[in-house]
Each structure stands twice: as structure tokens, then as C-alpha cells.
Amino acid sequence: MSMFYKWGAGRSPDHPVITEAYDEYLVTEDGTEIVDAAAGAAVVNLGHSLDGVAEVMSKQADRVAYVSTSHFTSPPVESLAEKLAGMAPGTLDNAFLVNSGSEAVETAIKLARDYHVARGNEAKETVIGRWQSYHGATLGALSASGNTGRRSIYKPLMADWPKLPPAYPFRWDHDGSPEEQAKAAAGELESLIKREGPETVAAFIAEPVSGSSIPAAHPHPAYYQEIRRICDAHDVLFIADEVMVGFGRTGERFACDHFDVVPDLMALGKGITAGYAPISATMVADHVVEALEAADHSFYHGHTFSGNPVSAAVADHVVDRYTDSLIESACARGNSLLAGLDPLAGSPIVGDVRGIGLMVGVEFVADTETNEPFDPDENVARRVYDHALDDGVYVYPGGGSVDGQAGDHLLLVPPLTVGEDAVDRIARTVVDSVDAVAGELGY
Ligand code: PLP
């Protein structure tokens, strides 16, 4: 294997080689089974043995595998767009299909700019994001992201857009009830817009429930209701990045549904095909499309593989599987997982365990009195990851949630179809692995 492939795919020589997978299990080349408590990267929401995908792919490849969306459309694209419009809240009825979560975010950012230009507001060009957020690896999406570790080396190449503190109730120092704290935190957006000059701000982007950077952190609904009010007051579009949390992960079809808020643009990816093919979508509200049409403004944007019929056919097959009853049972599994993690409340290195739907975040602290994070050089999350993997459970570790450097955590996002036995196993393994690492650290 060439070095280039190793770098490009993030592969290192000690990565296990997965030769098979079924349900919530990965199987290595030597036959070892690993419980996939991360659903890949919060992608394989329907497990590794979804029925009918191979048939859908091969039928579509036989019929028509590619047409340029600049000039043609195809039945799976039309069907998928209609289904997504039916699922998405409010008037997010217009789907722009691309290939990855990053591209869906890029599309939303560019569309926000087009919207303002079409309405004669040329100066609106700034996209406000939040610290400790992740919206994708491409330069526009990364400019809007606040994940220090993934940004720092590329800073000279990125747009210098301002950032709001994250929606991170565990570490807020606002006073009052959760609702009052949420309003105070959201109010910082208004101050920032005013400082920047509202006539220059095009959009605000956020993960409604935080994913890999501050796993499962979510504020009181008043936060997003206030965000919505502020965006409307200053003619700023609200972009919800639901790439990780869309399609039932948090217990509602879309995370925004928890907060009773409809964004102007919504980025979808990952679960849209549950990992069976690459495709993503930007859902666009009617008023955005109408503004472009009224100005006869074309959106010059797209990728060669946008709306690939084979991927669209897979997505068209997959999105039907996110039924209300699946989402309900996934929530029950999420509750079991949280209950199984109860012993972590007594751990000297765990500051917070939070969950929403089937999405759980475990945050490590060096001191449970002060919630001071560990020195990143201790590699606490990575050590827990290693222990868990040795015990046959794959979890999603991360760092930097507190200040971009410190703040170790785990994200647990097994497939929504995970069985109760596997949930027990995940919880027991995480508890044991955290105990083992606490011991190693001398607690
Ligand atoms: N947005 C969020 C919230 C994500 O979690 C990710 C990926 O992890 C992305 C965007 C980027 O998606 P992709 O890696 O498919 O480009």
C-alpha cells in the first residue's frame, strides 16, 4: 500500500482490516468481532446488513448510472428530492444534491451569499459560526467551523469569519434557569452581528446538537428560538448543519424539531444513505429559492457527481427506513445506554454524561470538583478508546471541547437498529475502560 493512500485515508499500519460487517458488528480479517458503537462515524444508522441495497444499486447501475445534473434529471433524484421535502420541516422543500456533508455545507454557505446578492445586499458576506463546531474539511466549511485542531494549519487559507462561543450548557457561566442561560448565550449572536455590522452578515451556522467536537451538547430550546429571532431581525440566514444528527439520531427526525425552529438552509449527509453510498443534500427554504427566481439569479454551483443516480437510488431506498417506530425504539436504546453508563457518575475522571435520542457524550475531567479538563498530552480519550477496542467495542474519541486543545470526550452513536445486548455490552465496556484508565492515571 503506498504512503499516499495511508495519508489520504487516514490509515495507519496498525488499523484493523475490516473484511465483513453485519448489524452492529464489524469483523476483522482474523475473525474478531467488534461492536460498532460509533456507527462508523455516525453514518451507519441502519446497521451493516440493510436489506435490498445491493439490488437497488445494481438495478440503477443497469438502467442509468450517470447523467449531468446541469442538463438532465433521473427518477431516483426526483423521488429522493420529493421524499426529503416531505420529511424536512417548514418550507425546506427544495433539495440540492451533492456528495458529502462538507459539500452540503459549502452549498448552504454559497446559497446564503447568492440570496443576499440577488436581493441587492452585496455587502452581506460574513458567515458566523461557533467555536468547537465542525462543518467539514473543505475550506469554506472549515472556515465556518470552530474546531481548532482541524483548522489551525489551514488558517492562512481560510476566510477569517467570527465565532460565537458554543452551545455548551455544561460549561456555561451564564446565570439563572436553563432557559435564562440559553437566552443569554444566544443573545451573544446579536451582539456579534451588531459588532460586525448587520449589513455585512449573511448567515449563522450551527450544529443544532453538537457532534464530534462537543458530543451531544444541546441547549434549552429557548437558545435556538432566540437564534431564530435574532437572525430574522438582522436579515441573517440560519443554516442548520444536520449532517450528523439528521434522520432520527437525536430522537426526532431532525434535531431542529426538538427546538421548534425551522432554519433557512439545512445540510444533510451521513445517514441519508446510512453509509451505503456517498450523497448529501442541502435543503433550501422556499423563500430563498423565490428570492433567486425573482431576481433571475442563477446559482452557479455543482459537482460532477452531484445527484448521481446510483447514490440517489440508494438514498431513496434508505430514507424510507427512518420510520417513527425505529426512531422511538432508538430513543429507548439511548435511555438504556445512559442507564448502563450510570456507574460513570461515580468515576473520578468523568465530569458529564449527556444524551439525546441515541447519541451520548461522555466528558472527561481531571477534577470533578472544578471540572478542569485533562492536559491533552495525557491522551485520556484515546486511552479509553484503546481499552474499549481491546475489549471489542469501537467508540468515537475526541478532544478540544473546552478551549480547542483540552477537553477529552467520547461520542457513542451506535446504529439506530442496535440490539439491547449490544447496548449492554457497550455500556459495560465503556465503564470498565474508564475505570482502567482512571487507575492508570493514579486516581
Ligand atoms: N457537518 C457535521 C456536523 C459533521 O459531523 C461532518 C462530518 O463529520 C461534516 C459536516 C462533514 O461531512 P463529510 O465528512 O461527509 O464531508
Short mmCIF file of C-alpha atoms and ligand atoms in Angstrom, two decimals:
data_model
loop_
_atom_site.label_atom_id
_atom_site.label_comp_id
_atom_site.label_asym_id
_atom_site.label_seq_id
_atom_site.Cartn_x
_atom_site.Cartn_y
_atom_site.Cartn_z
CA MET A 1 0.00 0.00 0.00
CA SER A 2 1.51 3.38 -0.95
CA MET A 3 2.19 6.02 1.65
CA PHE A 4 -0.15 8.36 -0.20
CA TYR A 5 -3.07 6.06 0.34
CA LYS A 6 -2.19 5.78 4.01
CA TRP A 7 -2.23 9.55 4.43
CA GLY A 8 -5.25 10.17 2.25
CA ALA A 9 -7.40 7.64 4.02
CA GLY A 10 -6.00 8.41 7.46
CA ARG A 11 -4.88 4.80 7.63
CA SER A 12 -2.04 3.77 9.87
CA PRO A 13 -0.29 0.42 9.75
CA ASP A 14 -1.98 -0.79 12.92
CA HIS A 15 -5.54 -0.15 11.76
CA PRO A 16 -7.52 -3.37 11.86
CA VAL A 17 -8.63 -4.53 8.42
CA ILE A 18 -12.39 -4.98 8.35
CA THR A 19 -13.40 -7.63 5.85
CA GLU A 20 -17.05 -8.05 6.79
CA ALA A 21 -19.77 -6.34 8.78
CA TYR A 22 -23.30 -7.18 9.86
CA ASP A 23 -25.91 -5.49 12.06
CA GLU A 24 -23.88 -3.53 14.64
CA TYR A 25 -20.76 -5.67 14.27
CA LEU A 26 -17.51 -5.26 12.34
CA VAL A 27 -15.45 -8.37 11.60
CA THR A 28 -11.68 -8.17 11.17
CA GLU A 29 -9.67 -10.29 8.76
CA ASP A 30 -8.80 -12.69 11.58
CA GLY A 31 -12.47 -13.12 12.52
CA THR A 32 -12.57 -10.85 15.58
CA GLU A 33 -15.94 -9.17 16.10
CA ILE A 34 -16.10 -5.54 17.17
CA VAL A 35 -19.28 -3.78 18.32
CA ASP A 36 -19.65 -0.63 16.23
CA ALA A 37 -20.67 1.88 18.92
CA ALA A 38 -19.84 4.76 16.57
CA ALA A 39 -21.83 3.59 13.52
CA GLY A 40 -18.63 4.19 11.54
CA ALA A 41 -18.59 7.96 12.02
CA ALA A 42 -22.26 8.38 12.98
CA VAL A 43 -23.14 7.17 9.49
CA VAL A 44 -24.26 3.53 9.54
CA ASN A 45 -27.53 4.40 11.26
CA LEU A 46 -29.36 1.34 9.92
CA GLY A 47 -26.67 -1.20 10.69
CA HIS A 48 -24.36 -3.08 8.38
CA SER A 49 -26.85 -5.52 6.85
CA LEU A 50 -29.63 -3.38 5.42
CA ASP A 51 -31.81 -5.38 3.03
CA GLY A 52 -32.20 -4.52 -0.61
CA VAL A 53 -29.33 -2.07 -1.09
CA ALA A 54 -27.25 -4.23 -3.41
CA GLU A 55 -30.29 -4.86 -5.60
CA VAL A 56 -31.20 -1.16 -5.75
CA MET A 57 -27.63 -0.28 -6.70
CA SER A 58 -27.29 -2.89 -9.39
CA LYS A 59 -30.70 -2.16 -10.94
CA GLN A 60 -29.96 1.56 -11.10
CA ALA A 61 -26.46 0.97 -12.48
CA ASP A 62 -28.00 -1.16 -15.21
CA ARG A 63 -30.64 1.46 -16.07
CA VAL A 64 -28.67 4.68 -15.92
CA ALA A 65 -25.63 5.24 -13.71
CA TYR A 66 -24.81 8.84 -14.56
CA VAL A 67 -26.29 11.97 -16.10
CA SER A 68 -25.10 15.53 -15.66
CA THR A 69 -27.48 17.40 -13.38
CA SER A 70 -26.64 20.58 -15.30
CA HIS A 71 -28.79 19.26 -18.14
CA PHE A 72 -30.78 16.21 -17.03
CA THR A 73 -32.54 14.60 -14.13
CA SER A 74 -33.38 10.99 -13.31
CA PRO A 75 -36.19 9.16 -11.48
CA PRO A 76 -34.21 8.44 -8.27
CA VAL A 77 -33.21 12.09 -7.97
CA GLU A 78 -36.79 13.23 -8.42
CA SER A 79 -38.12 10.67 -5.97
CA LEU A 80 -35.47 11.41 -3.33
CA ALA A 81 -35.99 15.17 -3.58
CA GLU A 82 -39.72 14.71 -3.10
CA LYS A 83 -39.22 12.48 -0.06
CA LEU A 84 -36.71 14.85 1.54
CA ALA A 85 -39.11 17.75 1.03
CA GLY A 86 -41.83 15.71 2.71
CA MET A 87 -39.60 14.94 5.70
CA ALA A 88 -37.91 18.31 6.22
CA PRO A 89 -39.66 20.88 8.42
CA GLY A 90 -41.36 24.08 7.24
CA THR A 91 -40.80 25.07 3.64
CA LEU A 92 -37.41 23.36 3.34
CA ASP A 93 -38.88 21.78 0.24
CA ASN A 94 -36.05 22.25 -2.23
CA ALA A 95 -33.17 19.77 -2.31
CA PHE A 96 -29.77 20.48 -3.83
CA LEU A 97 -27.92 17.16 -4.04
CA VAL A 98 -24.16 16.94 -3.61
CA ASN A 99 -21.80 14.24 -2.36
CA SER A 100 -20.60 14.84 1.20
CA GLY A 101 -21.51 16.71 4.34
CA SER A 102 -18.79 19.26 3.62
CA GLU A 103 -20.25 19.92 0.18
CA ALA A 104 -23.75 20.27 1.62
CA VAL A 105 -22.40 22.94 3.99
CA GLU A 106 -20.46 24.66 1.19
CA THR A 107 -23.65 24.72 -0.85
CA ALA A 108 -25.58 26.32 2.02
CA ILE A 109 -22.88 28.95 2.55
CA LYS A 110 -22.74 29.87 -1.12
CA LEU A 111 -26.53 29.93 -1.43
CA ALA A 112 -26.76 32.30 1.54
CA ARG A 113 -24.41 34.65 -0.30
CA ASP A 114 -26.38 34.28 -3.55
CA TYR A 115 -29.62 35.02 -1.69
CA HIS A 116 -28.34 38.34 -0.37
CA VAL A 117 -26.70 39.34 -3.65
CA ALA A 118 -29.93 38.52 -5.51
CA ARG A 119 -31.77 40.88 -3.16
CA GLY A 120 -29.27 43.68 -3.70
CA ASN A 121 -27.42 43.23 -0.38
CA GLU A 122 -23.94 42.81 -1.85
CA ALA A 123 -22.18 43.63 1.41
CA LYS A 124 -23.61 40.58 3.21
CA GLU A 125 -20.74 38.11 3.05
CA THR A 126 -19.80 37.03 6.58
CA VAL A 127 -20.80 33.63 7.95
CA ILE A 128 -20.80 33.46 11.73
CA GLY A 129 -20.04 30.05 13.23
CA ARG A 130 -19.31 28.78 16.73
CA TRP A 131 -16.15 27.64 18.43
CA GLN A 132 -15.81 23.87 18.88
CA SER A 133 -18.00 23.11 15.88
CA TYR A 134 -17.26 21.00 12.83
CA HIS A 135 -18.89 21.59 9.47
CA GLY A 136 -16.50 19.84 7.12
CA ALA A 137 -12.99 19.51 5.73
CA THR A 138 -13.22 21.77 2.67
CA LEU A 139 -12.01 25.33 3.10
CA GLY A 140 -15.40 27.09 3.18
CA ALA A 141 -16.89 24.59 5.62
CA LEU A 142 -13.70 24.67 7.69
CA SER A 143 -13.78 28.49 7.76
CA ALA A 144 -17.23 28.27 9.31
CA SER A 145 -16.03 25.58 11.76
CA GLY A 146 -14.53 26.28 15.16
CA ASN A 147 -12.64 23.03 15.69
CA THR A 148 -9.17 24.35 16.48
CA GLY A 149 -7.33 21.08 15.90
CA ARG A 150 -8.75 20.65 12.41
CA ARG A 151 -8.39 24.36 11.50
CA SER A 152 -5.10 25.68 12.76
CA ILE A 153 -2.72 24.62 9.97
CA TYR A 154 -5.08 25.91 7.26
CA LYS A 155 -5.78 29.31 8.84
CA PRO A 156 -3.87 31.24 6.15
CA LEU A 157 -6.13 29.68 3.51
CA MET A 158 -9.47 30.29 5.18
CA ALA A 159 -11.99 33.12 5.41
CA ASP A 160 -11.49 34.91 8.73
CA TRP A 161 -15.09 34.64 9.95
CA PRO A 162 -16.10 35.45 13.54
CA LYS A 163 -17.16 32.78 16.03
CA LEU A 164 -19.64 32.61 18.88
CA PRO A 165 -18.97 30.50 21.99
CA PRO A 166 -20.53 27.03 21.68
CA ALA A 167 -23.95 25.96 22.97
CA TYR A 168 -22.38 24.05 25.82
CA PRO A 169 -24.57 24.17 28.95
CA PHE A 170 -22.13 22.03 30.97
CA ARG A 171 -19.51 24.78 30.73
CA TRP A 172 -21.65 27.92 30.51
CA ASP A 173 -21.17 30.50 33.20
CA HIS A 174 -24.44 32.30 32.49
CA ASP A 175 -26.75 32.71 35.49
CA GLY A 176 -30.34 31.63 36.01
CA SER A 177 -32.56 28.79 34.87
CA PRO A 178 -31.56 26.68 31.85
CA GLU A 179 -33.92 28.84 29.78
CA GLU A 180 -32.38 32.09 31.01
CA GLN A 181 -28.89 30.76 30.38
CA ALA A 182 -29.89 29.66 26.89
CA LYS A 183 -31.29 33.10 26.07
CA ALA A 184 -28.19 34.82 27.40
CA ALA A 185 -25.92 32.55 25.33
CA ALA A 186 -27.96 33.06 22.16
CA GLY A 187 -28.01 36.81 22.83
CA GLU A 188 -24.29 36.84 22.14
CA LEU A 189 -25.14 36.32 18.48
CA GLU A 190 -26.96 39.65 18.43
CA SER A 191 -24.01 41.46 19.98
CA LEU A 192 -21.66 39.86 17.46
CA ILE A 193 -23.88 40.75 14.49
CA LYS A 194 -24.03 44.35 15.71
CA ARG A 195 -20.26 44.49 16.18
CA GLU A 196 -19.67 43.11 12.69
CA GLY A 197 -22.34 45.34 11.18
CA PRO A 198 -25.63 43.59 10.26
CA GLU A 199 -25.26 44.80 6.68
CA THR A 200 -22.19 42.52 6.35
CA VAL A 201 -23.54 39.31 7.92
CA ALA A 202 -25.00 36.72 5.53
CA ALA A 203 -25.59 33.67 7.72
CA PHE A 204 -25.18 31.95 11.05
CA ILE A 205 -24.34 28.24 11.02
CA ALA A 206 -24.66 25.75 13.87
CA GLU A 207 -24.96 22.05 14.61
CA PRO A 208 -28.32 22.05 16.47
CA VAL A 209 -26.96 19.24 18.66
CA SER A 210 -23.16 19.22 18.71
CA GLY A 211 -21.43 16.23 17.21
CA SER A 212 -17.77 15.28 17.17
CA SER A 213 -16.41 18.44 18.84
CA ILE A 214 -18.63 18.56 21.97
CA PRO A 215 -20.57 15.31 21.74
CA ALA A 216 -24.31 15.53 22.34
CA ALA A 217 -24.16 19.03 23.87
CA HIS A 218 -27.51 20.73 23.40
CA PRO A 219 -29.11 23.79 24.93
CA HIS A 220 -32.63 24.54 26.19
CA PRO A 221 -34.96 25.15 23.18
CA ALA A 222 -35.03 28.85 24.06
CA TYR A 223 -31.49 29.08 22.66
CA TYR A 224 -32.49 28.28 19.07
CA GLN A 225 -35.76 30.19 19.35
CA GLU A 226 -33.72 33.24 20.27
CA ILE A 227 -31.23 32.49 17.47
CA ARG A 228 -34.11 32.35 15.01
CA ARG A 229 -35.48 35.70 16.27
CA ILE A 230 -32.07 37.37 16.04
CA CYS A 231 -31.41 36.03 12.52
CA ASP A 232 -34.80 37.31 11.35
CA ALA A 233 -34.25 40.69 12.98
CA HIS A 234 -30.97 41.22 11.11
CA ASP A 235 -31.77 39.53 7.78
CA VAL A 236 -29.26 36.77 8.52
CA LEU A 237 -29.98 33.25 7.21
CA PHE A 238 -29.85 30.41 9.73
CA ILE A 239 -28.03 27.32 8.42
CA ALA A 240 -28.60 24.16 10.47
CA ASP A 241 -25.89 21.56 9.96
CA GLU A 242 -27.77 18.30 10.49
CA VAL A 243 -25.16 16.19 8.70
CA MET A 244 -24.59 14.08 11.82
CA VAL A 245 -27.88 14.50 13.66
CA GLY A 246 -30.45 14.31 10.87
CA PHE A 247 -32.63 11.24 10.23
CA GLY A 248 -33.56 10.34 13.79
CA ARG A 249 -30.23 10.27 15.59
CA THR A 250 -31.43 12.60 18.37
CA GLY A 251 -34.91 11.12 18.75
CA GLU A 252 -36.66 13.49 16.34
CA ARG A 253 -36.41 13.18 12.58
CA PHE A 254 -34.27 16.33 12.58
CA ALA A 255 -32.60 17.86 15.63
CA CYS A 256 -34.22 21.25 14.89
CA ASP A 257 -37.56 19.62 15.62
CA HIS A 258 -36.60 19.47 19.32
CA PHE A 259 -36.36 23.23 19.36
CA ASP A 260 -39.40 24.06 17.26
CA VAL A 261 -37.29 26.11 14.92
CA VAL A 262 -37.09 25.95 11.13
CA PRO A 263 -33.78 27.00 9.56
CA ASP A 264 -33.49 28.68 6.15
CA LEU A 265 -31.00 26.10 4.94
CA MET A 266 -30.28 22.63 6.27
CA ALA A 267 -27.27 20.44 5.44
CA LEU A 268 -27.84 16.67 5.40
CA GLY A 269 -25.38 13.84 4.84
CA LYS A 270 -24.16 10.69 6.61
CA GLY A 271 -27.47 8.97 7.50
CA ILE A 272 -29.07 9.93 4.17
CA THR A 273 -27.67 6.67 2.78
CA ALA A 274 -26.58 5.22 6.15
CA GLY A 275 -23.15 4.71 4.59
CA TYR A 276 -24.21 2.62 1.60
CA ALA A 277 -23.28 5.29 -0.98
CA PRO A 278 -21.94 8.83 -0.91
CA ILE A 279 -24.55 11.54 -1.37
CA SER A 280 -25.71 14.55 0.63
CA ALA A 281 -28.28 17.31 0.34
CA THR A 282 -28.80 20.94 1.15
CA MET A 283 -32.45 21.62 1.90
CA VAL A 284 -33.45 25.13 0.93
CA ALA A 285 -36.47 27.09 2.13
CA ASP A 286 -38.97 28.34 -0.43
CA HIS A 287 -38.28 32.00 0.33
CA VAL A 288 -34.60 31.54 -0.56
CA VAL A 289 -35.44 29.93 -3.90
CA GLU A 290 -38.12 32.55 -4.58
CA ALA A 291 -35.63 35.38 -3.97
CA LEU A 292 -33.24 33.88 -6.54
CA GLU A 293 -36.04 33.36 -9.03
CA ALA A 294 -37.44 36.86 -8.56
CA ALA A 295 -34.02 38.30 -9.40
CA ASP A 296 -33.44 35.82 -12.23
CA HIS A 297 -30.28 34.91 -10.35
CA SER A 298 -28.63 31.60 -11.33
CA PHE A 299 -26.81 29.53 -8.73
CA TYR A 300 -23.50 28.64 -10.39
CA HIS A 301 -22.57 25.68 -8.26
CA GLY A 302 -22.39 21.92 -8.54
CA HIS A 303 -20.07 18.96 -8.70
CA THR A 304 -19.60 16.36 -11.42
CA PHE A 305 -21.15 13.66 -9.25
CA SER A 306 -23.99 15.82 -7.87
CA GLY A 307 -27.22 13.84 -7.95
CA ASN A 308 -25.53 10.63 -9.01
CA PRO A 309 -28.44 8.31 -9.88
CA VAL A 310 -26.96 5.23 -8.17
CA SER A 311 -26.31 7.09 -4.92
CA ALA A 312 -29.69 8.83 -5.19
CA ALA A 313 -31.40 5.44 -5.65
CA VAL A 314 -29.69 4.15 -2.50
CA ALA A 315 -30.73 7.25 -0.54
CA ASP A 316 -34.27 6.92 -1.91
CA HIS A 317 -34.33 3.36 -0.56
CA VAL A 318 -32.69 4.23 2.77
CA VAL A 319 -34.65 7.31 3.87
CA ASP A 320 -37.89 5.27 3.95
CA ARG A 321 -36.33 3.15 6.71
CA TYR A 322 -36.27 6.02 9.21
CA THR A 323 -39.76 5.28 10.45
CA ASP A 324 -41.33 6.78 13.56
CA SER A 325 -41.21 3.39 15.24
CA LEU A 326 -37.48 2.98 14.51
CA ILE A 327 -36.78 6.45 15.92
CA GLU A 328 -38.88 5.63 19.00
CA SER A 329 -37.08 2.35 19.64
CA ALA A 330 -33.69 4.03 19.09
CA CYS A 331 -34.66 6.51 21.82
CA ALA A 332 -35.40 3.60 24.14
CA ARG A 333 -31.95 2.19 23.36
CA GLY A 334 -30.47 5.60 24.09
CA ASN A 335 -32.13 5.56 27.51
CA SER A 336 -30.78 2.03 28.17
CA LEU A 337 -27.31 3.17 27.16
CA LEU A 338 -27.47 6.13 29.54
CA ALA A 339 -28.75 3.87 32.33
CA GLY A 340 -25.89 1.43 31.67
CA LEU A 341 -23.44 4.31 31.99
CA ASP A 342 -24.82 5.31 35.42
CA PRO A 343 -21.71 3.98 37.22
CA LEU A 344 -19.71 6.73 35.48
CA ALA A 345 -21.39 9.22 37.84
CA GLY A 346 -19.01 7.92 40.50
CA SER A 347 -15.91 8.00 38.31
CA PRO A 348 -13.18 10.43 39.41
CA ILE A 349 -12.44 11.28 35.75
CA VAL A 350 -15.94 11.82 34.34
CA GLY A 351 -17.48 15.29 34.51
CA ASP A 352 -20.60 14.83 32.42
CA VAL A 353 -22.58 12.13 30.66
CA ARG A 354 -25.26 13.61 28.40
CA GLY A 355 -27.59 12.13 25.88
CA ILE A 356 -30.33 12.93 23.43
CA GLY A 357 -32.00 10.16 21.45
CA LEU A 358 -29.36 7.57 20.66
CA MET A 359 -26.47 10.00 20.94
CA VAL A 360 -24.38 10.02 24.10
CA GLY A 361 -21.40 12.16 25.06
CA VAL A 362 -19.02 11.32 27.92
CA GLU A 363 -16.78 14.17 29.03
CA PHE A 364 -13.58 13.54 30.99
CA VAL A 365 -12.25 15.90 33.66
CA ALA A 366 -9.10 15.86 35.76
CA ASP A 367 -11.03 17.17 38.77
CA THR A 368 -14.72 16.52 39.30
CA GLU A 369 -14.99 19.47 41.73
CA THR A 370 -13.73 22.12 39.31
CA ASN A 371 -14.38 20.24 36.04
CA GLU A 372 -10.88 21.19 34.94
CA PRO A 373 -10.03 19.20 31.81
CA PHE A 374 -7.04 16.90 31.43
CA ASP A 375 -3.78 18.01 29.88
CA PRO A 376 -4.27 16.94 26.22
CA ASP A 377 -0.89 15.16 26.37
CA GLU A 378 -2.45 12.61 28.73
CA ASN A 379 -4.47 11.35 25.74
CA VAL A 380 -7.29 10.30 28.02
CA ALA A 381 -9.96 9.81 25.37
CA ARG A 382 -7.56 7.89 23.17
CA ARG A 383 -6.61 5.63 26.07
CA VAL A 384 -10.25 4.84 26.78
CA TYR A 385 -10.71 4.19 23.07
CA ASP A 386 -7.79 1.73 23.07
CA HIS A 387 -9.10 -0.15 26.11
CA ALA A 388 -12.59 -0.37 24.66
CA LEU A 389 -11.28 -1.59 21.30
CA ASP A 390 -9.18 -4.23 23.05
CA ASP A 391 -12.43 -5.35 24.65
CA GLY A 392 -14.19 -5.45 21.27
CA VAL A 393 -16.07 -2.13 21.27
CA TYR A 394 -15.36 0.71 18.87
CA VAL A 395 -16.17 4.19 20.25
CA TYR A 396 -15.57 7.68 18.82
CA PRO A 397 -12.96 9.63 20.84
CA GLY A 398 -12.23 13.35 20.61
CA GLY A 399 -10.56 16.31 22.25
CA GLY A 400 -10.51 20.09 22.42
CA SER A 401 -14.08 20.62 23.60
CA VAL A 402 -13.10 23.11 26.32
CA ASP A 403 -10.71 25.51 24.61
CA GLY A 404 -9.77 23.89 21.33
CA GLN A 405 -6.88 21.99 22.93
CA ALA A 406 -8.06 20.45 26.20
CA GLY A 407 -11.35 18.64 26.74
CA ASP A 408 -11.33 14.86 26.24
CA HIS A 409 -14.56 13.09 25.36
CA LEU A 410 -16.23 10.10 23.77
CA LEU A 411 -19.17 10.03 21.41
CA LEU A 412 -21.39 6.94 21.46
CA VAL A 413 -23.66 6.69 18.42
CA PRO A 414 -24.37 3.04 17.60
CA PRO A 415 -26.71 2.24 14.70
CA LEU A 416 -30.34 3.17 15.48
CA THR A 417 -31.07 -0.52 14.94
CA VAL A 418 -28.66 -1.68 17.68
CA GLY A 419 -29.84 -4.56 19.87
CA GLU A 420 -30.28 -4.39 23.64
CA ASP A 421 -27.47 -6.92 24.22
CA ALA A 422 -25.01 -4.82 22.27
CA VAL A 423 -26.11 -1.71 24.17
CA ASP A 424 -25.36 -3.53 27.47
CA ARG A 425 -22.00 -4.58 26.14
CA ILE A 426 -21.14 -1.02 25.02
CA ALA A 427 -22.08 0.42 28.41
CA ARG A 428 -20.17 -2.23 30.39
CA THR A 429 -17.09 -1.89 28.20
CA VAL A 430 -17.05 1.91 28.42
CA VAL A 431 -17.46 1.81 32.22
CA ASP A 432 -14.66 -0.79 32.55
CA SER A 433 -12.38 1.10 30.15
CA VAL A 434 -12.89 4.39 32.03
CA ASP A 435 -12.15 2.59 35.32
CA ALA A 436 -8.98 1.11 33.85
CA VAL A 437 -7.76 4.50 32.58
CA ALA A 438 -8.58 6.18 35.91
CA GLY A 439 -6.44 3.52 37.57
CA GLU A 440 -3.57 4.08 35.13
CA LEU A 441 -3.74 7.81 35.86
CA GLY A 442 -3.43 7.14 39.60
CA TYR A 443 -6.97 8.04 40.70
N1 PLP B 1 -21.04 18.54 9.46
C1 PLP B 1 -21.01 17.74 10.54
C2 PLP B 1 -21.86 18.10 11.72
C3 PLP B 1 -20.19 16.62 10.57
O1 PLP B 1 -20.17 15.84 11.66
C4 PLP B 1 -19.41 16.31 9.43
C5 PLP B 1 -18.52 15.13 9.41
O2 PLP B 1 -18.22 14.53 10.38
C6 PLP B 1 -19.48 17.16 8.33
C7 PLP B 1 -20.30 18.26 8.37
C8 PLP B 1 -18.66 16.88 7.10
O3 PLP B 1 -19.20 15.78 6.42
P1 PLP B 1 -18.29 14.94 5.40
O4 PLP B 1 -17.21 14.33 6.20
O5 PLP B 1 -19.27 13.95 4.82
O6 PLP B 1 -17.79 15.90 4.39
#
